[in-house]
Amino acid sequence: MIKMIINFFLRFSTQPGQQLFISGDTDFLGADVLNDAMSLQYYNEEFWHTTFEVNAADYAEDINYRYILKFENGSKVIEGESHRSLSLSKYKAGILDVYDVWNHAGTIDNVFYTQPFTEVLLPKADVSKTSKIPSNTTHEFKLKAPLLKKNETLFITGSGKSLLDWDVTKPILLSREGFWYTVRLNLSQEKFPVTYKYGVYNTKTRSVEQYENGRNRFLVVDHTPKKITIQNDGFVNINTIWKGAGVAIPVFSLRSKNSFGVGEFTDLKLLADWAKITGLKLIQILPVNDTSATNTWQDSYPYAAISAFALHPLYINLSKVAGGETAVIKALSRKQKSLNKLDDVDYDQVMKFKLSTLRELFHQQKEAFTEDKGYFDFFDLNRYWLVPYAVFSFLKNKYKTADFSKWRTNKTYSEDAVQKLASPAQKHYDEILFQYFIQYHLHLQLKEAADYAHENGVVLKGDIPIGVYRNGVDTWMHPELFNMNEQAGAPPDDFAIRGQNWGFPTYNWAVMKQDDFAWWRKRFEQMSNYFDAFRIDHILGFFRIWSIPSDAVEGIMGHFSPAIPVHINEFNNNGIWFDKARYCNPFITEHIVWETFGENAAVVKETYLDEISYQFYKLKPHVDTQQKVTGHFVGLKSADDKIQKGLNYLLSNVLLFEVPDTDGQQFHFRISMEQTGSYHDLEGHTRHQLYELYIDYFFRRQDGFWRNEAMQKLPELKRSTNMLVCGEDLGMVPACVPDVMSQLSILSLEIQRMPKNLDTPFFHPKNAPYLSVVTPSTHDMSTIRGWWEEDRNKTQYFYNYLMGHYGEAPQSCEPYINREIILQHLYSPAMWSIFMLQDLLGMDGKLRRVNPQDERINVPAVSNHYWKYRMHIPLEQLIKEKEFNIDLHHQVTDSGR
């Protein structure tokens, strides 16, 4: 038995009620089970401590560990360090003293150990490299320095002979071992305390480049025989930052000579070529999961995936699938040319020809496919989602609907039934195998594109929608994970004044937490096969989601969930006479009817309203919900559109929504209550008191509650992936959001036209935080050029005050204006500046599209928008635009990106 005593010391200053723990992948540290983590004891005002006695011979493998902070209320925070390890077999000493510093998850340096940096953008660490430990070692110094450049390393200098008495003419250099820079010294003859400092040394020029900032470090405890002290000093404190630029475009919007009327995964390789030429380091795309619910152009909406795991057949390249089967592709050449000539994507035609061609290729290649070892490996790794998806697709096609509640069989998911339906013995097995065939080829093509981008120094950033399609594989398999009687959406904003209703079910977070968010973790794992970073669409949904009742249509009918409601007693306590019918029912008076419907008022009163008292009305039963109104007007003439909108307005003319199952005791305020006719008809005192309560409800009482909600989800989810996480934190942002995102090193999104400070009309990129992505526009907005022509007053203000120009602003966005806006973002302090391709092309008067209105990808206010935008020039031509590409490269590199 090789007896060894390990002492862990953690430098951490706690607050009353806090407790520290250590968790690791070995038995004495709880075997990575957080609830079995070992507690540390308060040692002194600087350190917490615990000790273990082990048989070193039992631990041939490295021991990996981390620290946990537990609060008095039971909540936990796990530190951000993911590379703590001990190799007990290397040390011959009988005692190991390990001194660590807590790694706060929000420490900026942690970002540089995420996938895009460790795998692509920064030099890779040799995780297998370790140096022999000299027999006379008493102290081992370790720290991280993620942003050192070529020929740079760290040195250590300090007091005492062993540290050369601060002499750096021949500095003591650290060597890189995995993610750490390390040096082992003999300090047995030194007098303690020892002061020391790190710095950066250039091995090529043999010169000291800089010392770390701040005060000297101290080593207080001296050496005793048969003991080694391991000093984990965290991060070197030097002034180094990294900044990059990227391009954003949906895959379907790419155009190349070899694609089939739509952008394809293979086109990402051409885009990576162009990105490399122009100095861009990132390609950002929209979701690429299968959305084939209706088999119509309505499936072009990329945020309504019928599977959170399956890829969309839209993006497959037929020639790559065909391989040697060239006759099949040649027969399609005429159709391919006609589709490629179109200005926009013809979704229906593309899907029709791709699926029919894929069927033909499948039947030709079926035998070879079923013997492909690569396919078997893919199937084994993905069977948990692939088999249910294939069966779902078969049943969807069989019953001609994705709405599984309307299927004659298998309405309720059964694992046994799915396995039976997927059995090779079934007559329909080719239909199942066909789905495997498509998904395998999509996987190969996207993986090849990702690998190619990496080889060229470009990372891929994906997009995770906040919701899933109501009638999809995930809700079929796991209905318990979703609130199927609710609809997710967004409250009103400048882009959608009646709010947004996405139609997705909301998440049942309480159930998801029971298995540590396994569905989310699998989703992230699947994404990491292809992507290095991802954007969380509507990250606010992890704090609270905008929940809309199933009988409503407009987003304005929703409320935040979860949220602390208003209790009936609060109205009385604030001097408000509570009248449930007055506040909760649609308030419809003669004046409101005429104001809403004008010349149609008489017809509306006769057809849709019942008079309940003199000049007061209620809606008739056949139109007393927005869903009923929508159903009533299906197929009616467009002239009725104004009446339909008016009825929806009447239904939304309320002040409060009653919380179900609370016996009329609890209520949510309707968003924008102060803009309703119901509110304006109240007497002044009631209006004032009600508004004060409204402000408290939306902007005060919820903040701590929503913070706690996010901290129960986001840390767990972020820890389950090493991808760089970016959040779309737009809209009605709670005050707690920036701090939570900062604590977790989740990059924020900063958009010039959507300032988070509501006191200013625009955000200037120069004011962006470092951990952020700045962009002038997104897929949900008009391009720079399109926006310039939308509101003359806004562009004039922008021209004078954000750009610093005198005089009248040009009527259209001239190339020099577009360029200046791009440069504002390139020179921002933000880590990433990412631009829609249309905005980059807008800098060139010859290259950009003629009509800026043709460049828009999506209009959020239009719920049934056709997502069909395509580049107007092929990527092959863009790559050859030497003058533009050289200029863009100079702009990017000159800005330090």
Coordinates of C-alpha atoms in Angstrom, one line a residue, residues 27 46 81 155 182 187 235 345 368 374 418 428 434-435 462 506 535 706 723 761 787 863:
D27 CA -15.0 7.1 -4.8
E46 CA -8.9 32.8 3.3
E81 CA -13.3 25.1 -14.1
F155 CA 7.6 32.6 -17.1
T182 CA 3.2 24.3 -15.5
L187 CA 11.8 25.8 -2.8
F235 CA -5.7 32.5 -15.0
V345 CA -36.8 29.4 -53.2
A368 CA -25.1 -1.2 -50.6
G374 CA -20.6 4.0 -41.6
V418 CA -42.6 1.8 -32.5
H428 CA -43.6 -1.1 -45.1
F434 CA -35.8 5.4 -46.6
Q435 CA -35.9 7.9 -43.7
G462 CA -26.2 26.9 -35.2
T506 CA -44.5 25.6 -23.6
R535 CA -27.6 30.8 -30.5
W706 CA -37.3 34.8 -12.7
M723 CA -20.2 24.7 -27.4
P761 CA -33.5 55.4 -29.8
W787 CA -34.4 50.0 -42.7
S863 CA -47.4 34.6 -38.8

